[in-house]
mmCIF file of C-alpha atoms in Angstrom:
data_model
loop_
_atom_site.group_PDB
_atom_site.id
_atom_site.type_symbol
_atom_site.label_atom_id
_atom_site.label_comp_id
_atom_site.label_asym_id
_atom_site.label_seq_id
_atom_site.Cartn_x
_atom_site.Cartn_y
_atom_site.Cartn_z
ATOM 1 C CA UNK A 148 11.871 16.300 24.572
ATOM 2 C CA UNK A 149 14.473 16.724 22.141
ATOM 3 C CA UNK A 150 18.231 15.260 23.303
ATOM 4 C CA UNK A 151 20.258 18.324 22.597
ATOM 5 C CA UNK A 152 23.331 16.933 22.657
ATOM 6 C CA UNK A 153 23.009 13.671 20.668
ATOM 7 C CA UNK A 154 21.602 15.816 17.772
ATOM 8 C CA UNK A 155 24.493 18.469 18.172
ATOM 9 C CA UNK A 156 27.394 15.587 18.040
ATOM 10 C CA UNK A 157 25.349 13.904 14.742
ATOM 11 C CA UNK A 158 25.742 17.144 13.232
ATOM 12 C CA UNK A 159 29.424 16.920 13.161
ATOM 13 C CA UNK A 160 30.078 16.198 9.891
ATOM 14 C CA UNK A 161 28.142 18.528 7.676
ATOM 15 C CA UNK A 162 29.584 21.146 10.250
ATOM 16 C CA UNK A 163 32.986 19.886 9.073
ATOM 17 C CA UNK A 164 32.271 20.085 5.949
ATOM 18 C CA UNK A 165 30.640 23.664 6.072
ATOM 19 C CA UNK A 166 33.938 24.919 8.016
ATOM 20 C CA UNK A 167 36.700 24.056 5.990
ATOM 21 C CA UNK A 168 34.795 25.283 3.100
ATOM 22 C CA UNK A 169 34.361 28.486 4.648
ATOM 23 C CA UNK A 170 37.799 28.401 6.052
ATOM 24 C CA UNK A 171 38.846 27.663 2.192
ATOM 25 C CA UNK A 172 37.221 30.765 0.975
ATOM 26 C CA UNK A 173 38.591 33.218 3.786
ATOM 27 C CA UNK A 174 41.459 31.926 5.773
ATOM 28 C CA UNK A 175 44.197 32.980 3.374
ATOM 29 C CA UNK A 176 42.943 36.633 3.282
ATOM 30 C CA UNK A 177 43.089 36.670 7.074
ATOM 31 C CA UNK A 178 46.827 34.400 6.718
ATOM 32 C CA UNK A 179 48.174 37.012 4.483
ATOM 33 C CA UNK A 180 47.115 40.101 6.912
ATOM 34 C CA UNK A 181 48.994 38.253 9.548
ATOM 35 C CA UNK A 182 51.785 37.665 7.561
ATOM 36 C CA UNK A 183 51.995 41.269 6.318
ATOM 37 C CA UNK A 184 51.684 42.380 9.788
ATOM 38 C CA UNK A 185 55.629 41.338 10.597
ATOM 39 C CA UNK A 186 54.265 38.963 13.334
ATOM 40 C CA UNK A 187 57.289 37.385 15.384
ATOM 41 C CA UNK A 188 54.757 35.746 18.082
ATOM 42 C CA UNK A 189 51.140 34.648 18.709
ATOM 43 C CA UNK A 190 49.141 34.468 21.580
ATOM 44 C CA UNK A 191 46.049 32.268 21.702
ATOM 45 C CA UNK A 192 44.005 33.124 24.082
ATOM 46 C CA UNK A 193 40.294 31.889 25.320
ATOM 47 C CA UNK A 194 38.556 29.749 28.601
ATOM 48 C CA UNK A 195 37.529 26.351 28.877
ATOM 49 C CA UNK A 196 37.417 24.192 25.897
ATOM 50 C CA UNK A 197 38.494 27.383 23.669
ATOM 51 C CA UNK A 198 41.910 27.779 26.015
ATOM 52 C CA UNK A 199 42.314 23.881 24.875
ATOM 53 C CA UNK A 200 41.837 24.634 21.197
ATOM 54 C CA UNK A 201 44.813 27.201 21.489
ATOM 55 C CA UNK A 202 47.068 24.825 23.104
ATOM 56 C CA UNK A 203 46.101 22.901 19.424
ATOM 57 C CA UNK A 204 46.932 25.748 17.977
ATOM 58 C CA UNK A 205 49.836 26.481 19.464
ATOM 59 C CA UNK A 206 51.233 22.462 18.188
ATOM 60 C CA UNK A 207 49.615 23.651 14.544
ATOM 61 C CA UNK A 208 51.267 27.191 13.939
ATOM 62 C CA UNK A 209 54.957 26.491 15.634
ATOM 63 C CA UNK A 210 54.986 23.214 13.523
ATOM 64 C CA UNK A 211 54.151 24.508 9.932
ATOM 65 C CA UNK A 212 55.214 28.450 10.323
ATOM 66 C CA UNK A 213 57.922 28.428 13.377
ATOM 67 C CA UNK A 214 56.515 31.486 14.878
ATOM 68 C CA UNK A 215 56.551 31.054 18.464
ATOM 69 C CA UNK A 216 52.810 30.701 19.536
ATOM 70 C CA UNK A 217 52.054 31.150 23.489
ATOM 71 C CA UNK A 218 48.323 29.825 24.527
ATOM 72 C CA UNK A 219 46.891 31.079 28.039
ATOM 73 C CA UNK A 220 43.961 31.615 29.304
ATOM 74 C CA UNK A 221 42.537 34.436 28.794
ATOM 75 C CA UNK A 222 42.322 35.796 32.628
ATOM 76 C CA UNK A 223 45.951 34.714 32.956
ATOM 77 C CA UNK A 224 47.003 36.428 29.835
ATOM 78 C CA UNK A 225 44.806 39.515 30.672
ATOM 79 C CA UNK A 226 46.704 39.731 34.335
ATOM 80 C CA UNK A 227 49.758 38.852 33.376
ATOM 81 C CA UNK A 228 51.267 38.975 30.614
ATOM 82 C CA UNK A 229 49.327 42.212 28.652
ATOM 83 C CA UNK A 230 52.911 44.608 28.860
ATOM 84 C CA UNK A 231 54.653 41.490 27.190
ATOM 85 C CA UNK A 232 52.026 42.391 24.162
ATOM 86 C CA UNK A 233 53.828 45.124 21.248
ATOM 87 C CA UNK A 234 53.289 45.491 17.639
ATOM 88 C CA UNK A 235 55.251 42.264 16.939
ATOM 89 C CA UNK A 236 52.307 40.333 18.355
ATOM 90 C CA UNK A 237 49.394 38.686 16.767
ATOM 91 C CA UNK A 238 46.016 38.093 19.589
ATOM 92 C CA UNK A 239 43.739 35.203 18.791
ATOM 93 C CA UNK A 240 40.904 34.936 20.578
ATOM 94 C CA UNK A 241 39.108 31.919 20.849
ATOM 95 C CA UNK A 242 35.082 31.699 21.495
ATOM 96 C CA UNK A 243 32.693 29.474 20.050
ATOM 97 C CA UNK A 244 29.777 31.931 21.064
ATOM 98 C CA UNK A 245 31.927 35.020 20.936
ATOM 99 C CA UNK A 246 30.542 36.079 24.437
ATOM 100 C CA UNK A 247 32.765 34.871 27.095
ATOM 101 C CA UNK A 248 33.497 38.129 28.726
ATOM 102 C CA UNK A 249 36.642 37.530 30.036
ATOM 103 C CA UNK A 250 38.177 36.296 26.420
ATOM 104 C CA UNK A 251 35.931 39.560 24.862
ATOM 105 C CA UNK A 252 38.087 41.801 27.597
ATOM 106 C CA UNK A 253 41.395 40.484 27.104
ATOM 107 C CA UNK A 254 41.170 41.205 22.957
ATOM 108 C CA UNK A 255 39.666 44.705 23.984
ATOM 109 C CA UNK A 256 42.639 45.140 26.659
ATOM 110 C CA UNK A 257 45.011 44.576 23.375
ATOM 111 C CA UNK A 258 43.708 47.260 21.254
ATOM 112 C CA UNK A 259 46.525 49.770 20.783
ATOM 113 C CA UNK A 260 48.931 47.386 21.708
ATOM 114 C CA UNK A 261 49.092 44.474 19.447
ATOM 115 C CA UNK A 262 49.833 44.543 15.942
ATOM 116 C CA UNK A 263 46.441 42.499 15.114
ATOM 117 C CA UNK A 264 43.985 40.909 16.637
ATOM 118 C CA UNK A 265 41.938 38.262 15.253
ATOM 119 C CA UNK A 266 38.810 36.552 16.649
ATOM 120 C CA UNK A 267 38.133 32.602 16.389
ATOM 121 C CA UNK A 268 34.592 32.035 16.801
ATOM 122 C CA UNK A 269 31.496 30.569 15.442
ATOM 123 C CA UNK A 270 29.563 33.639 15.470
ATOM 124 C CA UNK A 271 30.045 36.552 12.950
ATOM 125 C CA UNK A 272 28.083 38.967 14.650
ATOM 126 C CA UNK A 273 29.751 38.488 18.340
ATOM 127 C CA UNK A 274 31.263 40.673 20.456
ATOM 128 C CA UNK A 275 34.578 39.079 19.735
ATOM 129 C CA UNK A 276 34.283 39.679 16.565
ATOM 130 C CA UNK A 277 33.594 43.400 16.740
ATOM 131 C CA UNK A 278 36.696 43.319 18.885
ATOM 132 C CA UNK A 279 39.036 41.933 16.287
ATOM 133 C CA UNK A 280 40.529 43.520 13.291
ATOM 134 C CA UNK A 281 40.056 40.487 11.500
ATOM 135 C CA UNK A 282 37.944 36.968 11.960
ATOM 136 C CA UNK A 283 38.520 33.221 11.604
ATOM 137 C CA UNK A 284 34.979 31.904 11.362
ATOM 138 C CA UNK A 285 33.857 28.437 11.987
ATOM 139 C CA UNK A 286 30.241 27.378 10.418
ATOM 140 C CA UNK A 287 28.945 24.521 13.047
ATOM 141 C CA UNK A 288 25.626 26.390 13.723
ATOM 142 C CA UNK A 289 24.029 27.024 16.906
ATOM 143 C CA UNK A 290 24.919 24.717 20.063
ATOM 144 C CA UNK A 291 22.709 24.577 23.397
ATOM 145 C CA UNK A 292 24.484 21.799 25.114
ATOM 146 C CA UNK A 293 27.605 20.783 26.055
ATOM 147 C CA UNK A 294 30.290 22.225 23.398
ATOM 148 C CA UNK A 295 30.739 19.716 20.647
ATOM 149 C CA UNK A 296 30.503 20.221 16.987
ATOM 150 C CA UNK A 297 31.765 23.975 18.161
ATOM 151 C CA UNK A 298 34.804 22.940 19.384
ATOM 152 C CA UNK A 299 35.454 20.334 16.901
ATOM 153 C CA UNK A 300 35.158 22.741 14.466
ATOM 154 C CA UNK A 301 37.473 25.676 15.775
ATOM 155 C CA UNK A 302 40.167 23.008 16.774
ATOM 156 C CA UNK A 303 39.973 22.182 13.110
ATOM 157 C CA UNK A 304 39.971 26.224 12.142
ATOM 158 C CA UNK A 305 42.845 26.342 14.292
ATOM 159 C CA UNK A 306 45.191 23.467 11.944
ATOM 160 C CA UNK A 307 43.606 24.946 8.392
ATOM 161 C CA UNK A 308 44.905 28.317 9.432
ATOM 162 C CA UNK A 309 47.944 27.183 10.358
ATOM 163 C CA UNK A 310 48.602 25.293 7.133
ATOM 164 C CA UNK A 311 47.092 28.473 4.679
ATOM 165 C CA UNK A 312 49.618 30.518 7.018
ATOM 166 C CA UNK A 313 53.059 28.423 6.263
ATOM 167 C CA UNK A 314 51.203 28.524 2.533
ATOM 168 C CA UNK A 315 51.553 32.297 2.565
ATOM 169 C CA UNK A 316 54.949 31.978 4.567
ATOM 170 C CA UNK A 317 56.515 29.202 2.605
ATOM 171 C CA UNK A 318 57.134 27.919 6.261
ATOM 172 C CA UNK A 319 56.688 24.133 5.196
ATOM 173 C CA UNK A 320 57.169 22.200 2.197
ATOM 174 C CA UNK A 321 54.647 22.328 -0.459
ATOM 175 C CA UNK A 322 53.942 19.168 -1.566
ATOM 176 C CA UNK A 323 53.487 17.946 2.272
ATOM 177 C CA UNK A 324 51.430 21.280 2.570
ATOM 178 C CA UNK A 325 49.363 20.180 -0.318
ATOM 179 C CA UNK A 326 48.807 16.711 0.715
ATOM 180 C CA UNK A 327 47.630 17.826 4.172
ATOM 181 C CA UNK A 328 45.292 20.274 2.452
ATOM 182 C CA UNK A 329 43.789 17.531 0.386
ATOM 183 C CA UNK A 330 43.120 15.070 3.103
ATOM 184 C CA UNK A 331 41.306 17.865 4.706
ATOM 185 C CA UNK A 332 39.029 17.654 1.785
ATOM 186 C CA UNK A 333 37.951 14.311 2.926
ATOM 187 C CA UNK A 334 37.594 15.542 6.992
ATOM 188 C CA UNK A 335 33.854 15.388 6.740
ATOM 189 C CA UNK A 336 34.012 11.530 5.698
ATOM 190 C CA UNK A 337 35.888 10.741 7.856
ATOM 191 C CA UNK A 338 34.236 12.491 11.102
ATOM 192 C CA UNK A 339 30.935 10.683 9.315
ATOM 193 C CA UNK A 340 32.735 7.030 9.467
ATOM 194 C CA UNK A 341 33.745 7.882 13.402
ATOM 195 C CA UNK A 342 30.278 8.464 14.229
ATOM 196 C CA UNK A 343 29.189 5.061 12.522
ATOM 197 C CA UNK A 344 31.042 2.556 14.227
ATOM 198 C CA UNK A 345 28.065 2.682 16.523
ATOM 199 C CA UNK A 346 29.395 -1.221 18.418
ATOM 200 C CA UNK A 347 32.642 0.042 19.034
ATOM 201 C CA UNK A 348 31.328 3.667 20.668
ATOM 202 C CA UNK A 349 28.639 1.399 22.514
ATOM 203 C CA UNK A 350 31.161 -0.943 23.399
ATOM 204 C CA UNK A 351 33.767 1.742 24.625
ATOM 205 C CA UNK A 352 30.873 3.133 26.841
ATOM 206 C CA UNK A 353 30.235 0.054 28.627
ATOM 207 C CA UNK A 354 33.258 -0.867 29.158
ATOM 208 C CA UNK A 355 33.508 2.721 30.801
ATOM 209 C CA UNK A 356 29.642 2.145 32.746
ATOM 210 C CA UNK A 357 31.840 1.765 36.507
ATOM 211 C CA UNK A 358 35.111 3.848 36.301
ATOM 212 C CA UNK A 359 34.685 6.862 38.219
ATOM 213 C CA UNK A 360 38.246 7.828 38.351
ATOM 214 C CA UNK A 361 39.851 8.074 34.459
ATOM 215 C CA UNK A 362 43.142 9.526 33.922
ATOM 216 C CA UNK A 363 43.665 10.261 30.001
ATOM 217 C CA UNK A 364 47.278 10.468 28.363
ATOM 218 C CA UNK A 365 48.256 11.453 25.273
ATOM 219 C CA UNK A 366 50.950 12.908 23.402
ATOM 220 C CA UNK A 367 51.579 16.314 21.189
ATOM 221 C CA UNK A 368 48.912 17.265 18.960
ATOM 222 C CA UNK A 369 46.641 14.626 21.315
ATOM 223 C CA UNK A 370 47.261 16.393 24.564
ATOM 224 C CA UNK A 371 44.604 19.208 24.096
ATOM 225 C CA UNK A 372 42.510 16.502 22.213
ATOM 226 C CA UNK A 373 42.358 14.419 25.719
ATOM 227 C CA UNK A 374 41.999 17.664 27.553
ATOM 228 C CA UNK A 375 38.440 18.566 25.173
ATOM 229 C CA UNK A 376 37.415 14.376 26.085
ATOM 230 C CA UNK A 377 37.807 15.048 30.419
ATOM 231 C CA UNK A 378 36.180 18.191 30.091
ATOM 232 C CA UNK A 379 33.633 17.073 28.546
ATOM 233 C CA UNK A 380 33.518 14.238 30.656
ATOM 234 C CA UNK A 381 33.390 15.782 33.398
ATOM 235 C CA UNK A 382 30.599 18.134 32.291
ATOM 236 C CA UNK A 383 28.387 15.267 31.044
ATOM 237 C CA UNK A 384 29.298 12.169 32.898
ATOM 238 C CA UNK A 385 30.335 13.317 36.141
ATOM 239 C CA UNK A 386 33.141 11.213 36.796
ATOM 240 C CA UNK A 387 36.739 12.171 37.985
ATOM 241 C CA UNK A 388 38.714 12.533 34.806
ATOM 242 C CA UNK A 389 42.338 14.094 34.008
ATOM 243 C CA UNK A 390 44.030 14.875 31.273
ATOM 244 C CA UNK A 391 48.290 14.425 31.495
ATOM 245 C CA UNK A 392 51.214 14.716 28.728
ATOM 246 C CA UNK A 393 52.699 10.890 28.379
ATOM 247 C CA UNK A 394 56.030 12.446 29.309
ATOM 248 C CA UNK A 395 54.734 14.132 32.409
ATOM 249 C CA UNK A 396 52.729 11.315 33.343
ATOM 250 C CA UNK A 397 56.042 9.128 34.348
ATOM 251 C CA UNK A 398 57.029 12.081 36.565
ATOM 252 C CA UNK A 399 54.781 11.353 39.525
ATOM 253 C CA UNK A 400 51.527 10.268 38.318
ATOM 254 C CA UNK A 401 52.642 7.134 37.234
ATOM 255 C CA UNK A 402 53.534 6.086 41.026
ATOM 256 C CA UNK A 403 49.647 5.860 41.864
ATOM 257 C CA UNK A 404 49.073 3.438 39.119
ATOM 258 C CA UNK A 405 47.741 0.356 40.947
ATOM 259 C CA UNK A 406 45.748 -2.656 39.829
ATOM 260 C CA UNK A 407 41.844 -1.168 39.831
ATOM 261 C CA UNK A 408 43.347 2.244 38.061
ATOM 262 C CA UNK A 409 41.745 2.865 35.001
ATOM 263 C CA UNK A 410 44.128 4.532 32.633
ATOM 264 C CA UNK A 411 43.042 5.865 28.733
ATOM 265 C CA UNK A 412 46.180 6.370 25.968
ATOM 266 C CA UNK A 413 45.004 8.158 22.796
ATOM 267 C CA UNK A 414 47.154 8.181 19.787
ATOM 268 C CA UNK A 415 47.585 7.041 16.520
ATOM 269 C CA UNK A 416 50.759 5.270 14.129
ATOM 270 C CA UNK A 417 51.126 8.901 12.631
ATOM 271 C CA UNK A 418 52.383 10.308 15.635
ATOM 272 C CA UNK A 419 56.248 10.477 16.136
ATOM 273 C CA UNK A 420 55.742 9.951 19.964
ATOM 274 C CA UNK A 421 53.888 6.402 19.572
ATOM 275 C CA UNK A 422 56.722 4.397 20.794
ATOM 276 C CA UNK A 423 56.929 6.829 23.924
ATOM 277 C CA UNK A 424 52.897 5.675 24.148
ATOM 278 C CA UNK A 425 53.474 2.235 24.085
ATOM 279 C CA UNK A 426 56.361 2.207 26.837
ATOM 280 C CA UNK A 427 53.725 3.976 28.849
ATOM 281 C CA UNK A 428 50.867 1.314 28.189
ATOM 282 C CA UNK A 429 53.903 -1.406 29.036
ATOM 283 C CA UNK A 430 54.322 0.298 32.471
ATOM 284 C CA UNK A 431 50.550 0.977 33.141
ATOM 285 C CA UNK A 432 50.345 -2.695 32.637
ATOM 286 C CA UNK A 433 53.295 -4.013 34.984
ATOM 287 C CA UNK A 434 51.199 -2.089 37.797
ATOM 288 C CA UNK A 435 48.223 -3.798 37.035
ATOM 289 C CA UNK A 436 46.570 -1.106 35.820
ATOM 290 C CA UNK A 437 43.791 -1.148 33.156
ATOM 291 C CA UNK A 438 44.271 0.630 30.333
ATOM 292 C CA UNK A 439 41.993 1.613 27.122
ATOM 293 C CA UNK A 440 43.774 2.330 23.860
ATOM 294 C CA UNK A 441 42.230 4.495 21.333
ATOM 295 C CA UNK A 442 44.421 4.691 18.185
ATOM 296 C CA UNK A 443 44.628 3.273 14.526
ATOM 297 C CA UNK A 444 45.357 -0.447 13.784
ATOM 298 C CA UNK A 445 48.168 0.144 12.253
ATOM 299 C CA UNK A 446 49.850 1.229 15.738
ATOM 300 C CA UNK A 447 50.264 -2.566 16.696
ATOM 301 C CA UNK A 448 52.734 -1.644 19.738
ATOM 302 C CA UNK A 449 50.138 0.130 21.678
ATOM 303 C CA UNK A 450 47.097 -1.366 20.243
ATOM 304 C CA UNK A 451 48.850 -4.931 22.120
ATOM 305 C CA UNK A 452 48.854 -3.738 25.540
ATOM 306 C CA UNK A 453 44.825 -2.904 25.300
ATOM 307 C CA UNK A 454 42.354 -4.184 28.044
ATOM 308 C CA UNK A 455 40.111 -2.602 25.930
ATOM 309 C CA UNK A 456 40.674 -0.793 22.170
ATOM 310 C CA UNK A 457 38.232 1.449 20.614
ATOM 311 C CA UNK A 458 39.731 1.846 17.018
ATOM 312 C CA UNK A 459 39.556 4.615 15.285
ATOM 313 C CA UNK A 460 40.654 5.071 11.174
ATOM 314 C CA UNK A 461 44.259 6.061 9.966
ATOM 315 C CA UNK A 462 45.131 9.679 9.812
ATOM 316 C CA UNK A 463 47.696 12.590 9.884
ATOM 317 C CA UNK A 464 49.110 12.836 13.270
ATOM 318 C CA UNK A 465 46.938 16.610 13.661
ATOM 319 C CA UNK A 466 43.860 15.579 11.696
ATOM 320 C CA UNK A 467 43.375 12.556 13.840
ATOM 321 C CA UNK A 468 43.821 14.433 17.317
ATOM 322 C CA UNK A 469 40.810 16.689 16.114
ATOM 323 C CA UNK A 470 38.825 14.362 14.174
ATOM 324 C CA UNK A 471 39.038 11.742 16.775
ATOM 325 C CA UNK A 472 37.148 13.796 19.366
ATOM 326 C CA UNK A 473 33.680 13.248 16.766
ATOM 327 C CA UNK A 474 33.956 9.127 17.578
ATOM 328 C CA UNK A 475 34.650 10.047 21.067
ATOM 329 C CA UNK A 476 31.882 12.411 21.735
ATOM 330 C CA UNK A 477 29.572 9.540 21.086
ATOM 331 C CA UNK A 478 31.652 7.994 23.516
ATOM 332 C CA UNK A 479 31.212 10.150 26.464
ATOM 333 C CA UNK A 480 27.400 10.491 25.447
ATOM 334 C CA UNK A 481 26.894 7.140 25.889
ATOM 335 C CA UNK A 482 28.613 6.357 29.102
ATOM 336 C CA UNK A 483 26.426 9.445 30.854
ATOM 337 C CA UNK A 484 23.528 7.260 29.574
ATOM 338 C CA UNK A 485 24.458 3.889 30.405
ATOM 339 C CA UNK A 486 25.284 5.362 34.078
ATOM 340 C CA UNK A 487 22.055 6.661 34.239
ATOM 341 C CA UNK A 488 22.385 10.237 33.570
ATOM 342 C CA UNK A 489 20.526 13.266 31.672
ATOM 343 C CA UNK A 490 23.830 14.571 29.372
ATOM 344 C CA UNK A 491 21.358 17.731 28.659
ATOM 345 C CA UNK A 492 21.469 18.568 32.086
ATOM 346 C CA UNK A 493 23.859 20.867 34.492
ATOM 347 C CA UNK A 494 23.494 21.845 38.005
ATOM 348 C CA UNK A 495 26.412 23.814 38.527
ATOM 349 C CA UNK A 496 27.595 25.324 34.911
ATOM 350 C CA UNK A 497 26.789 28.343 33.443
ATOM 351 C CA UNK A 498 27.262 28.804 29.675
ATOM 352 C CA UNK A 499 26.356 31.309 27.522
ATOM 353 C CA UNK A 500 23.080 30.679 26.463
ATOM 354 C CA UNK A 501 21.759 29.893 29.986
ATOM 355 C CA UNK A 502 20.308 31.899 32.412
ATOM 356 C CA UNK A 503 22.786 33.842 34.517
ATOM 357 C CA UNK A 504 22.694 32.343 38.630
#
């Protein structure tokens, strides 16, 4: 029997590389209709892991074009917030299939009232699609397990549209502009040299094998990165995970840290919130707590306070909270394996290739 999964994560880094070619080809056309549109705000809108990819966004487009970008699920922005929604607004919605209904309704709801609509998916010929004036298309290929190389790859559309949109805009500088757009040339190598580190992911997995209770923490750009790693987790190694913002995190959660707590930081030296990391990690430790560290080794303040360190290679602060997720996939596979568990295999969750309950 083929392991689904496993082969979808391998696949990682050609669908890298496929997508940001695509995205090279087509996402200016689709940045220039936006810009031409007199956009003044951007909702990103989807479910599940795609609701986590606009919060990605959302760091991505108010960083490098200062429009004001609002992500919400798609329910909550479809019940609430629809007569906020004029011809000022842009509407991204976010599928990796195309098909989840509620994310197909809310762009439908939008017609007639937004000034453009624009689907994020992996599939041309979707619903969504047909629902949007215009399309940013990911090229990952078809996915029957838990979402992987789909999400990697529209968390990534998400940051090369932003960047060919403050292009178009002259939002950003160009020379940091161009330097981000050439290390994007080399995203597929690096995804590929995440995947091979095979004795740290192994490693990283064991060291996982008895936690049942993991809380995640991370930082900007690494927040919805940590909420893609518990939900997929959850989905695939059944354990109690949650995602928090480091900030948030000292604001109540921090009180139940205790020795036998099991607490993750991801980040790298790129980010400008690493120091607010580390004093974390130095508090997590003072309770006894044990904490993982993923981040580069050139972040020597938080790589220090590791009980355990799964490093990953040197990046741009939003390339690595994508990017990261490939190494960490392999991760999360492994630790449903070494506790015993078919990854392939759901009891209670219904995506949109399986049968209906």
């Amino acid at each position: 029997m083929t392991d689904q999964i496993l082969t979808e994560i391998l696949e990682e880094p050609e669908a890298v590389r496929r997508s940001i070619a695509l995205g090279r080809q087509t996402y200016h056309s689709v940045a220039e209709r936006l810009a031409a549109s007199g956009c003044n705000r951007i909702y990103a809108v989807g479910c599940g892991s795609s609701y986590f990819a606009g919060i990605l966004a959302r760091y991505a487009l108010e960083q490098f074009t200062h429009i004001p970008t609002i992500a919400t699920s798609a329910v909550d922005f479809s019940t609430y917030s629809l007569d906020s929604v004029d011809e000022r607004a842009a509407v991204i919605g976010i599928s990796q299939s195309g098909e989840s209904f509620e994310t197909v309704e809310a762009l439908e709801k939008c017609r007639g009232r937004a000034g453009l609509l624009i689907a994020l998916t992996n599939n041309r010929d979707s619903r969504l699609a047909r629902s949007a004036d215009i399309s940013i298309l990911t090229e990952a290929g078809p996915e029957k397990a838990s979402g992987t190389k789909t999400v990697l790859t529209q968390m990534l559309a998400a940051y090369q549209f932003a960047l060919s949109l403050a292009d178009v805009l002259g939002s950003h500088p160009k020379d940091e502009l161009d330097r981000l757009q050439h290390e994007l040339e080399e995203a597929h190598t690096l995804t590929a040299q995440l995947q091979s580190d095979t004795g740290a992911i192994q490693a990283a997995a064991d060291y996982l094998k008895t936690v049942d209770n993991l809380y995640v923490v991370a930082a900007g750009p690494f927040f919805p990165l940590a909420l893609q790693m518990t939900n997929t987790a959850r989905e695939i190694a059944r354990v109690h995970c949650q995602a928090f913002d480091v900030t948030e995190f000292r604001h109540g959660p921090l009180e139940i840290l205790r020795p036998g707590t099991y607490l993750m930081l991801l980040s790298n030296s790129a980010s400008p919130l690493a120091s607010n990391m580390a004093q974390l990690g130095e508090l997590a430790r003072k309770a006894g707590a044990s904490v993982s560290v993923v981040t580069d080794p050139q972040d020597e303040a938080l790589r220090s306070l590791a009980d355990h360190y799964y490093p990953v290679p040197e990046a741009s602060e939003h390339l690595g909270s994508i990017l990261y997720l490939a190494g960490l996939h392999l991760v999360l596979y492994h630790w449903s394996r070494v506790k015993g568990l078919d990854p392939n295999h759901f009891e209670n969750i219904v995506k949109t290739w399986t049968q209906a309950l």
